[in-house]
Amino acid sequence: MSNSSSITQFLLLAFTDTQELQLLHFWLFLGIYLAALLGNGLIITTIAWDQHLHTPMYFFLLNLSLLDLGSITAVLPKSMDNSLRDSSTISYTGCAAQLFFYFFCASAEYFLLTIMSYDRYVAICKPLHYGSLLGSRACVHMAAAAWATGFLNALLHTANTFSLPLCKGNALGQFFCEIPQILKLSCSHSNLRELGLLLVSACLFSMCFIFVVLSYVQILRAVLRIPSEQGRHKAFSTCLPHLVVVSLFLSTGMFAYLKPPSISSPSLDLVVSVLYSVVPPAVNPLIYSMRNQELKDALWKLMTGFLLNL
C-alpha cells in the first residue's frame, strides 16, 4: 500500500501502446493545438486591433479565447510530449499544476459563458438599457469576477485533492490529470471533503445553467416578437454562436461525468475526454467567426493590412 508522500509521479493512460500510432497521435494533437492557437490568437488580435469591436460582446469573446488557449495548453503539450518520448508519466507537481490550470480555465470559462448569456439577454430584451447595464466598467468587473471565481474554485479543489492520502497506487485512468481520477486513488474514508466541495461546485454550476436556460427562453420570446424577418435573423445570428458554444461545452462535459458506468470503458473515456477538453477550445473560434460578418470583415482587414505591409 502506498501513500501520497511516497508518490513522485503519476502514470497517465496512453492512447495506444504502438509507437507508430503514438506518433500519429502526436501529429494529430499537434494539428489541433496549432489550429486552436491560430484561431484563438486571430480572434484576440482582431478584437484588440479593431476599434469597432471594442464592445461588451467582443470583450467577453476575447476573454473566452484567452481561457480556451489556457485550457488546451494545460492538457495537450504534456500529452504530445509523452507520445513523442513513448512515455506515460507526469510528475506529482506537474500533475497538480495541470489539474489546477485546466480546472481554473474550465471553471472561469463556464462562468464567462453565463455572463455572455446575460449580455445577449440585455442586447435583445433590453436594448435601450444596454449601455447603462453593460458599460465598460461593469464588463471589466464581470469578467474579473469570472476569472477570480474560477481561480478560487480551482485553488480550493487542487489544494484539497492533493492533501488527500493516496492509497491505491499512481495509475490514472485518463490522459491528463483531473479530480475524479485522483479521488479514485485516495483512501475511501478520506475523500469526503473533496466530494463536499464538488457538490458545492455542482450546485453553483447548476445555478449558472438555470440562468443560461432562462436567459435564452426570454431571448427566444423576444426574438419571435420582432416583426421583421431581417430583424429576427440578425438577432438569431448574434445569439446562435454563443448558444452552440454553451451547448458543446455542457453536453460533452455532462456526458463525460454523468454517463452510466455500464457504458464506461477506457477507450470510450479517452474519446469523451478529448471531446470535452480538446475539441471546444479548437472549434470555438470557427463557431464564432462563421456567422459573424462583423468579425470576419475585421479579420479580413487585419490580414490584408498585414500582407500589404510586408
XYZ file of C-alpha atoms in Angstrom:
310
model
C 0.000 0.000 0.000
C 1.407 3.407 -0.986
C 0.672 6.887 0.255
C 0.924 10.353 -1.239
C 4.245 11.128 0.447
C 5.948 8.290 -1.469
C 4.424 9.145 -4.863
C 6.699 11.261 -7.043
C 4.919 10.737 -10.349
C 1.664 9.511 -11.876
C 1.075 7.195 -14.815
C -1.287 8.631 -17.422
C -3.455 6.473 -19.657
C -1.868 6.108 -23.091
C -3.944 6.266 -26.257
C -2.080 3.287 -27.689
C 0.872 1.012 -26.985
C 2.078 1.048 -30.598
C 4.870 3.540 -31.282
C 3.664 4.302 -34.817
C 0.170 5.123 -33.534
C 1.689 7.221 -30.758
C 3.411 9.315 -33.411
C 0.098 9.596 -35.254
C -1.492 10.773 -32.007
C 1.296 13.355 -31.620
C 0.787 14.800 -35.108
C -2.999 14.812 -34.719
C -2.842 16.656 -31.414
C -0.191 18.999 -32.781
C -2.507 19.938 -35.660
C -5.417 20.527 -33.257
C -3.227 22.562 -30.917
C -1.864 24.749 -33.714
C -5.408 25.274 -35.031
C -6.526 26.355 -31.557
C -3.550 28.706 -31.208
C -4.157 30.207 -34.639
C -7.935 30.573 -34.310
C -7.997 31.988 -30.806
C -4.907 34.103 -31.467
C -6.542 35.680 -34.522
C -9.714 36.460 -32.570
C -7.739 38.054 -29.712
C -5.586 40.100 -32.118
C -8.527 41.195 -34.274
C -10.658 42.325 -31.334
C -7.753 44.172 -29.718
C -6.793 45.823 -33.042
C -10.192 46.903 -34.414
C -11.813 49.801 -32.536
C -15.248 48.849 -33.913
C -15.067 45.596 -31.949
C -14.489 47.285 -28.592
C -17.977 46.378 -27.391
C -19.131 44.162 -24.483
C -19.862 41.146 -26.698
C -16.392 41.127 -28.252
C -14.707 41.964 -24.945
C -16.194 38.800 -23.452
C -15.275 36.862 -26.611
C -11.661 37.977 -26.213
C -11.678 36.664 -22.634
C -13.228 33.401 -23.839
C -10.423 32.940 -26.376
C -7.807 33.543 -23.670
C -9.390 30.879 -21.476
C -9.634 28.469 -24.421
C -5.914 28.904 -25.029
C -5.213 28.295 -21.353
C -7.333 25.145 -21.083
C -5.965 23.442 -24.190
C -2.390 24.416 -23.289
C -2.832 22.845 -19.861
C -3.682 19.485 -21.451
C -2.164 18.925 -24.895
C 1.575 19.764 -24.677
C 2.245 17.167 -21.973
C 0.255 14.524 -23.827
C 2.141 15.268 -27.062
C 5.447 15.164 -25.224
C 4.644 11.758 -23.744
C 3.649 10.387 -27.152
C 6.843 11.686 -28.716
C 9.028 10.203 -25.972
C 6.999 6.959 -25.699
C 6.264 7.754 -22.062
C 3.162 7.929 -19.864
C 4.474 9.677 -16.753
C 3.825 13.074 -15.212
C 5.476 14.358 -12.056
C 3.484 14.881 -8.851
C 3.898 18.679 -9.023
C 3.271 18.636 -12.773
C 0.013 16.763 -12.217
C -1.072 19.258 -9.557
C -0.225 22.184 -11.849
C -2.046 20.629 -14.800
C -5.143 19.919 -12.727
C -5.154 23.462 -11.319
C -4.707 25.296 -14.619
C -7.228 23.175 -16.521
C -9.841 23.403 -13.760
C -9.193 27.144 -13.446
C -9.680 27.808 -17.167
C -12.679 25.471 -17.497
C -14.435 26.931 -14.437
C -13.762 30.528 -15.457
C -14.960 29.760 -18.997
C -18.235 28.358 -17.680
C -18.826 31.473 -15.561
C -17.885 33.661 -18.519
C -20.337 31.852 -20.803
C -23.022 32.562 -18.209
C -22.122 36.260 -18.292
C -22.190 36.202 -22.099
C -25.744 34.851 -21.996
C -26.658 37.859 -19.823
C -25.014 40.128 -22.404
C -27.165 38.623 -25.173
C -30.275 38.850 -22.957
C -29.770 42.572 -22.345
C -28.924 43.231 -26.015
C -32.102 41.510 -27.276
C -34.604 42.057 -24.462
C -33.475 45.417 -23.014
C -31.651 47.195 -25.863
C -32.416 50.696 -24.527
C -30.643 49.844 -21.243
C -27.678 48.071 -22.854
C -25.253 50.961 -22.430
C -26.124 51.531 -18.774
C -26.232 47.857 -17.729
C -23.119 46.813 -19.664
C -20.778 49.770 -19.523
C -17.030 49.284 -19.771
C -16.550 49.233 -16.003
C -19.364 46.713 -15.488
C -17.916 44.453 -18.191
C -14.448 44.526 -16.630
C -15.904 43.749 -13.205
C -17.956 40.819 -14.542
C -15.024 39.356 -16.481
C -12.749 39.783 -13.448
C -15.361 38.036 -11.288
C -15.412 35.072 -13.702
C -11.611 34.791 -13.655
C -11.401 35.229 -9.867
C -14.169 32.702 -9.168
C -12.534 30.183 -11.473
C -9.155 30.753 -9.792
C -10.575 30.351 -6.279
C -12.568 27.286 -7.292
C -9.516 25.636 -8.854
C -7.277 26.554 -5.915
C -9.645 25.048 -3.337
C -10.160 21.831 -5.298
C -6.485 21.363 -6.160
C -5.252 22.020 -2.633
C -7.870 19.736 -1.121
C -7.423 16.940 -3.685
C -3.656 16.774 -3.295
C -3.887 16.891 0.501
C -5.666 13.519 0.461
C -3.617 10.399 1.237
C -3.270 8.227 -1.843
C -3.507 4.544 -1.031
C -4.267 2.895 -4.375
C -1.164 3.337 -6.495
C -0.361 6.074 -9.003
C -2.037 4.965 -12.268
C -4.637 7.412 -13.609
C -7.334 6.247 -15.992
C -7.102 9.412 -18.064
C -4.624 11.076 -20.464
C -4.391 14.154 -18.218
C -4.777 14.842 -14.503
C -8.306 15.512 -13.302
C -10.034 15.374 -9.932
C -12.163 12.198 -10.318
C -9.102 10.164 -11.284
C -7.116 11.394 -8.265
C -10.062 10.619 -5.958
C -10.066 7.030 -7.213
C -6.554 6.669 -5.800
C -7.366 8.140 -2.387
C -8.364 6.197 0.723
C -12.087 5.544 0.675
C -12.652 7.246 4.043
C -10.662 10.393 3.294
C -12.235 11.973 0.224
C -15.471 13.240 1.801
C -14.164 16.832 1.920
C -13.458 16.895 -1.798
C -16.803 15.269 -2.564
C -18.416 18.033 -0.495
C -16.542 20.685 -2.458
C -17.561 19.033 -5.717
C -21.187 19.090 -4.561
C -20.940 22.834 -3.809
C -19.393 23.429 -7.242
C -22.099 21.318 -8.872
C -24.773 23.465 -7.203
C -23.025 26.625 -8.396
C -22.719 25.281 -11.942
C -26.382 24.216 -11.860
C -27.411 27.753 -10.910
C -25.399 29.089 -13.862
C -27.023 26.516 -16.154
C -30.519 27.540 -15.000
C -29.610 31.202 -15.560
C -28.448 30.449 -19.126
C -31.625 28.482 -19.903
C -33.893 31.209 -18.503
C -31.955 33.877 -20.415
C -32.431 32.064 -23.709
C -36.108 31.425 -23.029
C -36.553 35.192 -22.664
C -34.369 35.836 -25.725
C -36.410 33.400 -27.839
C -39.663 35.022 -26.771
C -38.308 38.478 -27.593
C -36.938 37.403 -30.990
C -40.230 35.814 -32.019
C -41.965 39.142 -31.299
C -39.697 41.021 -33.735
C -41.939 41.927 -36.698
C -39.373 41.868 -39.499
C -37.725 38.680 -40.729
C -34.427 40.548 -41.176
C -34.528 41.675 -37.557
C -35.186 38.138 -36.335
C -32.348 36.805 -38.491
C -29.908 39.396 -37.116
C -30.913 38.630 -33.537
C -30.518 34.888 -34.068
C -27.126 35.437 -35.736
C -25.751 37.234 -32.677
C -27.072 34.577 -30.268
C -26.560 31.337 -32.193
C -22.734 31.106 -31.886
C -22.884 31.575 -28.114
C -25.698 29.036 -27.810
C -23.731 26.485 -29.867
C -20.584 27.020 -27.755
C -22.539 26.663 -24.498
C -24.271 23.506 -25.776
C -20.962 21.955 -26.886
C -19.260 22.835 -23.594
C -22.084 21.490 -21.423
C -23.083 18.419 -23.438
C -19.567 16.976 -23.660
C -18.781 17.696 -20.005
C -22.097 16.344 -18.720
C -21.799 13.185 -20.807
C -18.259 12.624 -19.509
C -19.196 12.913 -15.836
C -22.817 11.711 -15.806
C -22.728 8.771 -18.222
C -23.761 5.464 -16.612
C -20.920 3.160 -15.502
C -22.396 0.363 -17.612
C -21.242 2.034 -20.842
C -17.891 3.160 -19.460
C -14.668 1.752 -20.894
C -11.073 3.064 -21.124
C -11.328 3.699 -24.882
C -14.711 5.446 -24.605
C -13.486 7.531 -21.651
C -10.486 8.668 -23.697
C -12.662 9.690 -26.644
C -15.109 11.550 -24.401
C -12.300 13.312 -22.531
C -10.905 14.572 -25.855
C -14.380 15.824 -26.786
C -14.752 17.986 -23.686
C -11.155 19.060 -23.082
C -9.682 19.450 -26.588
C -12.451 19.951 -29.147
C -14.264 23.035 -27.709
C -11.167 25.285 -27.472
C -10.217 24.318 -31.037
C -13.626 24.828 -32.673
C -14.930 27.823 -30.687
C -13.127 30.369 -32.935
C -14.641 28.705 -36.011
C -18.128 28.749 -34.473
C -17.918 32.441 -33.589
C -16.426 33.551 -36.894
C -18.673 31.556 -39.260
C -21.883 33.566 -38.670
C -20.352 36.848 -37.515
C -19.896 39.105 -40.535
C -18.510 41.947 -38.431
C -15.759 39.753 -37.040
C -14.983 38.284 -40.476
C -14.708 41.779 -42.001
C -12.371 42.931 -39.231
C -10.255 39.796 -39.604
C -10.049 40.317 -43.366
C -8.929 43.934 -42.903
C -6.314 42.848 -40.384
C -4.892 40.162 -42.668
C -4.896 42.299 -45.817
C -3.304 45.170 -43.917
C -0.606 42.848 -42.635
C 0.097 41.419 -46.093
C 0.293 44.894 -47.660
C 2.855 45.956 -45.084
C 5.142 43.019 -45.766
